[in-house]
């Protein structure tokens, strides 16, 4: 490990099927005014809304609501939420939902007391907040993003067709606490479940496929990837399997709570390609990643061959004997492709609504990262999108 780094993750986690009982103790730490933030209604259908509001009521909280936070939350919706949180003089933003709701709560938290336009400040200029932050707590209902224990907040500007994630440097933006009850994820539709599973896996890949130093993080990543593969196979056959869903929930948190990126460079180019697809189609996040991943990894494989060989051997148990380096690396990606198909992931962007004429615009919306094995230019990005059709 060659990098210099600091590591601090202040999010307190409560994990397991009894974890909601700790909400009350957390609520005691904040003032009376709580803004409850949730999505399109799944929490009303599965009973989580009633459970949470009962605890808020018993704690004597004065509750306002921001409902209807959509997957891939929009800037327009952010402006609406900022007004509600300001009007309510929020002491705590309580997000109950998936990554979209948690991200959205963080974006509101850094904007309530900010006089500047949040899109300009946080998403175009990538500045850190200079105002007081309203604390965020999460009750997670969808597994994948890691938003429950990180400082990322992705917002989509539908007008300019830009979907941008700001991973804030200040750990104060991470949720103060997150309640992770695997049971809450059992009502997820299969499409969302597998999309989230691939999101977890790709977060690990984004941090693994970069750098050449011998790094503890890469060993941790291999273990996490093996766990995701194992549990996903069980969960796809038996979605109500608590043990598998519980492992997936925990790996999702560790995949993107900043630990495995410490001391090494990271790539994130699959996310940039996927976010461009998301900005133009509003497709489900994990599926956008699945649809572009293999064309991207096959394209960059020659530039990071040693890591792709290691991936094949240590993650997919590819037997290297008698094979060339290129063959071994390619077999690793083939094994990954077979697993992705086994899960039923969307394997091309056509299925997500992209057509040939959109490729130039997609490439224009793609932010180029510079720490992976190959820095892509515009034409290469178009080519990768074309190979993803
Ligand atoms: O809105 P409701 O009705 O709640 O339905 C949601 C939504 O339609 C549904 N859902 C959630 N929990 C459920 C449930 N349905 C039934 N039972 C449950 N228990 O699932 C749908 C998707 O939810 P969403 O929150 O959008 O999914 P996800 O967790 O994948 O979040 C995606 C967002 O997170 C961003 C993505 O870009 C996207 O905007 N990301 C955030 C990251 C971060 N903070 O670090 C990193 C990620 O790479 C990602 O970019
Ligand atoms: Zn992701």
XYZ file of C-alpha atoms and ligand atoms in Angstrom:
440
model
C 0.000 0.000 0.000
C 1.587 3.250 -1.104
C -1.031 5.927 -0.551
C -1.429 8.416 2.293
C -4.911 8.616 3.699
C -7.228 9.443 6.522
C -10.092 7.182 7.464
C -13.099 8.231 9.482
C -16.602 6.912 9.202
C -18.893 8.308 11.880
C -22.130 6.578 10.823
C -23.510 4.448 13.629
C -25.137 1.286 12.289
C -27.890 -0.798 13.796
C -28.123 -4.089 11.949
C -30.585 -6.984 12.053
C -34.266 -7.779 12.208
C -34.642 -6.051 15.592
C -32.752 -2.896 14.640
C -35.694 -0.483 14.478
C -35.961 -0.617 18.269
C -32.917 1.676 18.406
C -34.605 4.486 16.503
C -36.084 5.980 19.642
C -32.677 6.301 21.347
C -31.347 8.073 18.275
C -34.322 10.431 18.089
C -33.612 11.612 21.631
C -30.368 13.164 20.384
C -32.124 15.663 18.102
C -34.654 18.468 18.415
C -38.397 18.200 17.962
C -38.679 18.951 14.259
C -38.205 15.916 12.071
C -38.661 15.744 8.311
C -39.590 12.232 7.238
C -38.417 11.582 3.676
C -39.573 8.666 1.548
C -40.204 7.482 -1.972
C -43.189 6.529 -4.066
C -45.102 4.559 -1.483
C -43.488 1.136 -1.004
C -43.057 1.899 2.703
C -46.805 2.487 3.036
C -47.603 -0.831 1.360
C -45.197 -2.938 3.421
C -45.946 -1.378 6.805
C -42.588 0.319 7.476
C -44.212 3.759 7.337
C -46.635 2.850 10.143
C -43.884 1.360 12.300
C -41.684 4.456 11.930
C -44.417 7.060 12.378
C -45.587 5.331 15.531
C -42.092 5.657 17.030
C -41.889 9.308 15.949
C -45.269 9.998 17.531
C -44.368 8.250 20.779
C -41.187 10.344 20.906
C -43.306 13.503 20.657
C -41.750 14.679 17.402
C -43.230 17.358 15.223
C -43.112 15.662 11.815
C -43.276 17.097 8.294
C -43.003 14.861 5.242
C -41.296 14.908 1.899
C -42.842 12.076 -0.096
C -42.517 10.936 -3.683
C -38.732 11.016 -3.897
C -38.269 9.231 -7.190
C -35.518 6.790 -8.217
C -32.731 9.001 -9.602
C -33.959 12.034 -7.638
C -34.215 15.232 -9.637
C -33.009 18.749 -9.012
C -36.598 20.013 -9.149
C -37.533 17.628 -6.360
C -34.485 18.787 -4.400
C -35.650 22.416 -4.569
C -39.080 21.319 -3.295
C -37.548 19.429 -0.364
C -35.271 22.302 0.620
C -38.336 24.550 0.980
C -40.168 21.993 3.139
C -37.159 21.424 5.398
C -36.585 25.183 5.741
C -40.235 25.861 6.540
C -40.193 23.146 9.194
C -36.909 24.305 10.799
C -35.714 20.713 10.558
C -33.539 19.319 13.352
C -33.278 15.888 11.698
C -33.914 14.543 8.205
C -35.067 10.931 8.494
C -34.737 9.077 5.195
C -36.733 5.850 4.874
C -36.031 4.122 1.581
C -33.298 3.179 -0.841
C -30.258 4.992 -2.136
C -32.388 7.603 -3.880
C -34.092 8.655 -0.653
C -30.853 8.587 1.376
C -28.945 10.540 -1.299
C -31.750 13.042 -1.538
C -31.795 13.581 2.230
C -28.056 14.345 2.142
C -28.529 16.790 -0.725
C -31.268 18.554 1.262
C -29.108 18.525 4.387
C -26.311 20.538 2.770
C -28.728 22.926 1.056
C -31.243 23.991 3.718
C -28.933 26.638 5.164
C -27.082 27.402 1.948
C -27.852 30.624 0.127
C -26.278 29.563 -3.141
C -27.864 27.327 -5.736
C -27.057 23.727 -4.725
C -26.733 22.484 -8.301
C -24.168 25.165 -9.152
C -22.289 24.831 -5.879
C -22.264 21.101 -5.235
C -22.770 19.477 -8.638
C -21.070 21.817 -11.087
C -18.350 23.342 -8.933
C -18.062 20.329 -6.566
C -17.622 22.597 -3.546
C -17.997 21.494 0.048
C -20.751 23.018 2.202
C -19.925 26.241 3.965
C -23.202 26.336 5.904
C -24.623 24.418 8.830
C -25.627 20.863 7.843
C -28.899 19.361 9.021
C -28.238 15.843 10.399
C -29.495 12.841 8.424
C -30.563 9.431 9.704
C -31.463 6.510 7.412
C -33.715 3.508 7.587
C -32.674 1.474 4.587
C -35.185 -0.522 2.527
C -33.216 -1.253 -0.655
C -29.706 -2.658 -0.841
C -27.006 -1.593 -3.260
C -25.766 1.972 -3.185
C -23.979 2.110 0.170
C -25.565 5.531 0.657
C -26.429 4.481 4.208
C -22.789 4.850 5.251
C -21.202 7.291 2.833
C -21.255 10.953 1.913
C -22.434 10.505 -1.675
C -25.520 12.196 -3.078
C -26.456 11.744 -6.735
C -28.875 14.215 -8.320
C -30.264 14.285 -11.861
C -30.822 17.527 -13.730
C -33.458 16.555 -16.261
C -33.193 19.881 -18.082
C -29.492 19.567 -18.890
C -29.570 15.738 -18.933
C -26.773 15.481 -16.398
C -26.764 12.937 -13.591
C -23.997 13.880 -11.203
C -22.816 12.346 -7.960
C -20.998 14.417 -5.390
C -19.116 12.365 -2.842
C -18.587 14.987 -0.166
C -15.204 15.037 1.537
C -16.640 16.085 4.887
C -17.685 13.005 6.850
C -20.257 15.141 8.696
C -22.415 14.626 5.610
C -22.525 10.878 6.176
C -25.710 9.767 7.930
C -25.415 10.078 11.717
C -27.048 6.677 12.025
C -28.467 4.029 9.733
C -30.863 1.251 10.587
C -30.286 -1.823 8.450
C -33.004 -4.418 8.738
C -32.609 -7.108 6.055
C -36.289 -8.007 6.478
C -37.224 -4.643 5.018
C -35.605 -5.637 1.754
C -37.689 -8.796 1.319
C -40.510 -6.916 -0.445
C -38.231 -5.598 -3.195
C -39.280 -6.644 -6.696
C -36.732 -9.079 -8.247
C -35.682 -6.453 -10.817
C -34.663 -4.045 -8.029
C -33.029 -6.794 -5.988
C -30.720 -7.941 -8.787
C -30.050 -4.385 -9.889
C -28.888 -3.628 -6.351
C -26.759 -6.782 -6.271
C -24.934 -5.679 -9.391
C -24.527 -2.171 -7.980
C -22.710 -3.682 -4.966
C -20.484 -5.797 -7.176
C -19.631 -2.924 -9.450
C -18.777 -0.594 -6.573
C -16.151 -3.118 -5.569
C -14.904 -3.462 -9.163
C -14.595 0.307 -9.516
C -12.207 0.374 -6.580
C -10.403 -2.859 -7.451
C -9.605 -2.224 -11.128
C -7.097 0.537 -10.575
C -3.541 0.801 -9.351
C -0.633 -1.615 -9.427
C 0.545 -1.661 -5.815
C 0.037 -4.585 -3.441
C -2.846 -3.277 -1.372
C -4.831 -4.708 1.550
C -7.940 -3.137 0.055
C -7.775 -5.458 -2.952
C -7.769 -8.532 -0.708
C -10.795 -7.184 1.168
C -12.486 -6.509 -2.156
C -11.936 -10.056 -3.370
C -13.561 -11.423 -0.210
C -16.518 -9.067 -0.581
C -16.950 -10.012 -4.242
C -16.945 -13.716 -3.416
C -19.573 -13.116 -0.746
C -21.797 -11.150 -3.161
C -21.539 -13.880 -5.800
C -22.346 -16.610 -3.278
C -25.291 -14.848 -1.621
C -26.705 -13.543 -4.901
C -27.014 -17.077 -6.265
C -29.026 -18.074 -3.196
C -31.148 -14.910 -3.221
C -32.078 -15.237 -6.881
C -33.387 -18.770 -6.354
C -34.898 -18.054 -2.956
C -35.535 -14.302 -2.525
C -36.959 -14.771 0.978
C -33.719 -16.313 2.271
C -32.910 -14.028 5.214
C -29.308 -15.113 5.570
C -28.451 -14.354 1.943
C -30.304 -11.024 1.964
C -28.634 -10.117 5.236
C -25.168 -10.826 3.796
C -26.013 -8.777 0.724
C -27.073 -5.870 2.885
C -23.826 -5.946 4.823
C -21.574 -6.329 1.762
C -23.365 -3.397 0.114
C -22.475 -1.199 3.060
C -18.826 -2.279 3.072
C -18.541 -2.020 -0.680
C -18.992 1.729 -0.554
C -18.380 3.100 2.907
C -14.917 4.354 1.847
C -12.952 1.477 3.442
C -11.849 -0.418 0.338
C -10.771 2.718 -1.482
C -8.261 3.720 1.185
C -4.645 3.909 0.156
C -5.257 3.210 -3.512
C -6.475 4.811 -6.706
C -9.986 4.042 -7.938
C -11.627 4.091 -11.351
C -15.420 4.851 -11.355
C -15.628 4.949 -15.142
C -18.441 2.355 -15.302
C -20.486 4.649 -13.079
C -19.789 7.614 -15.337
C -20.972 5.638 -18.376
C -23.971 4.302 -16.448
C -24.911 7.722 -15.115
C -24.919 9.125 -18.659
C -27.322 6.331 -19.647
C -29.408 7.116 -16.555
C -29.494 10.836 -17.335
C -30.908 10.161 -20.805
C -33.260 7.264 -20.010
C -34.038 7.411 -16.256
C -33.190 3.689 -16.190
C -32.563 1.827 -12.923
C -29.049 2.584 -11.663
C -27.686 -0.969 -11.288
C -29.005 -1.965 -14.715
C -27.241 0.949 -16.391
C -23.989 -0.335 -14.881
C -24.657 -3.931 -15.898
C -25.372 -2.902 -19.491
C -22.046 -1.109 -20.042
C -19.693 -3.093 -17.787
C -18.452 -5.893 -20.017
C -17.765 -3.744 -23.091
C -15.838 -1.383 -20.801
C -13.849 -4.046 -18.960
C -13.033 -5.914 -22.163
C -11.798 -2.650 -23.651
C -9.499 -1.753 -20.748
C -8.350 -5.306 -19.969
C -5.049 -5.078 -21.932
C -4.084 -1.951 -19.966
C -4.604 -3.571 -16.568
C -3.887 -7.174 -17.457
C -2.255 -8.184 -14.165
C -5.325 -7.146 -12.147
C -7.701 -8.878 -14.550
C -5.663 -12.090 -14.181
C -5.838 -11.770 -10.416
C -9.612 -11.164 -10.639
C -10.023 -14.331 -12.734
C -8.029 -16.468 -10.315
C -9.050 -15.067 -6.944
C -12.677 -14.173 -7.568
C -13.776 -16.683 -10.214
C -11.371 -19.590 -9.486
C -10.174 -19.729 -13.094
C -7.551 -22.449 -13.539
C -4.592 -20.759 -15.214
C -2.562 -23.833 -16.106
C -1.517 -24.035 -19.734
C -3.230 -20.768 -20.638
C -1.871 -17.428 -21.779
C -2.299 -14.372 -19.546
C -4.882 -12.960 -21.958
C -6.848 -16.218 -21.927
C -6.956 -16.300 -18.124
C -8.072 -12.671 -17.886
C -10.726 -13.186 -20.565
C -12.039 -16.272 -18.764
C -12.534 -14.206 -15.632
C -14.701 -11.730 -17.518
C -16.581 -14.597 -19.198
C -17.328 -16.067 -15.766
C -18.580 -12.668 -14.631
C -20.783 -12.432 -17.729
C -22.297 -15.867 -17.056
C -23.043 -14.881 -13.468
C -24.667 -11.622 -14.599
C -26.882 -13.540 -17.018
C -27.732 -16.019 -14.279
C -29.017 -13.098 -12.182
C -31.129 -11.828 -15.075
C -29.447 -8.449 -15.374
C -29.990 -6.160 -18.341
C -26.945 -6.770 -20.532
C -27.340 -4.005 -23.133
C -28.335 -0.358 -23.274
C -30.837 -0.928 -26.096
C -33.126 -2.588 -23.573
C -32.837 0.536 -21.411
C -34.017 2.791 -24.239
C -30.771 3.853 -25.909
C -30.496 3.913 -29.709
C -27.567 4.461 -32.055
C -28.482 8.145 -32.678
C -28.157 8.904 -28.948
C -24.554 7.738 -28.581
C -22.885 11.102 -29.270
C -25.128 12.813 -26.707
C -24.474 10.061 -24.179
C -20.748 10.496 -24.625
C -21.147 14.262 -24.145
C -22.870 13.595 -20.793
C -20.117 11.218 -19.627
C -17.642 12.637 -17.133
C -14.163 11.250 -17.847
C -12.219 9.787 -14.926
C -8.448 9.655 -14.968
C -7.401 7.079 -12.359
C -8.359 3.825 -14.100
C -6.171 1.667 -16.332
C -7.014 3.700 -19.428
C -8.101 7.321 -19.729
C -10.809 7.245 -22.385
C -11.334 9.904 -25.032
C -14.661 10.860 -26.560
C -14.401 8.434 -29.491
C -13.522 5.531 -27.202
C -16.559 6.314 -25.052
C -18.799 6.303 -28.128
C -17.236 2.984 -29.131
C -17.909 1.433 -25.714
C -21.510 2.643 -25.832
C -21.814 1.192 -29.343
C -20.523 -2.150 -28.071
C -23.118 -1.951 -25.282
C -26.114 -1.551 -27.661
O -40.066 4.798 -4.186
P -40.541 3.550 -3.555
O -42.014 3.361 -3.693
O -40.077 3.384 -2.153
O -39.935 2.326 -4.421
C -38.547 2.106 -4.563
C -38.016 2.481 -5.944
O -39.014 2.417 -6.915
C -38.318 0.620 -4.525
N -38.106 0.105 -3.175
C -37.190 0.491 -2.269
N -37.274 -0.279 -1.168
C -38.286 -1.149 -1.381
C -38.835 -0.897 -2.650
N -39.869 -1.617 -3.146
C -40.385 -2.589 -2.372
N -39.886 -2.905 -1.155
C -38.842 -2.205 -0.628
N -38.338 -2.558 0.569
O -37.114 0.404 -5.245
C -37.031 1.389 -6.270
C -35.584 1.860 -6.357
O -35.226 2.569 -5.213
P -33.928 3.501 -5.239
O -33.796 4.125 -3.922
O -33.993 4.391 -6.440
O -32.770 2.443 -5.527
P -31.249 2.464 -5.169
O -31.060 2.116 -3.746
O -30.599 1.638 -6.181
O -30.803 3.996 -5.360
C -30.470 4.504 -6.624
C -29.928 5.912 -6.536
O -28.722 5.961 -5.763
C -27.668 6.552 -6.525
C -28.072 6.183 -7.939
O -27.417 6.946 -8.912
C -29.547 6.425 -7.920
O -29.845 7.789 -8.073
N -26.362 6.085 -6.060
C -25.878 6.540 -4.886
C -24.619 6.232 -4.443
C -24.048 6.745 -3.182
N -24.729 7.487 -2.374
O -22.888 6.474 -2.892
C -23.719 5.390 -5.221
C -24.396 4.601 -6.257
O -23.440 4.234 -7.222
C -25.517 5.302 -6.937
O -25.032 6.147 -7.961
Zn -23.599 2.456 -7.997
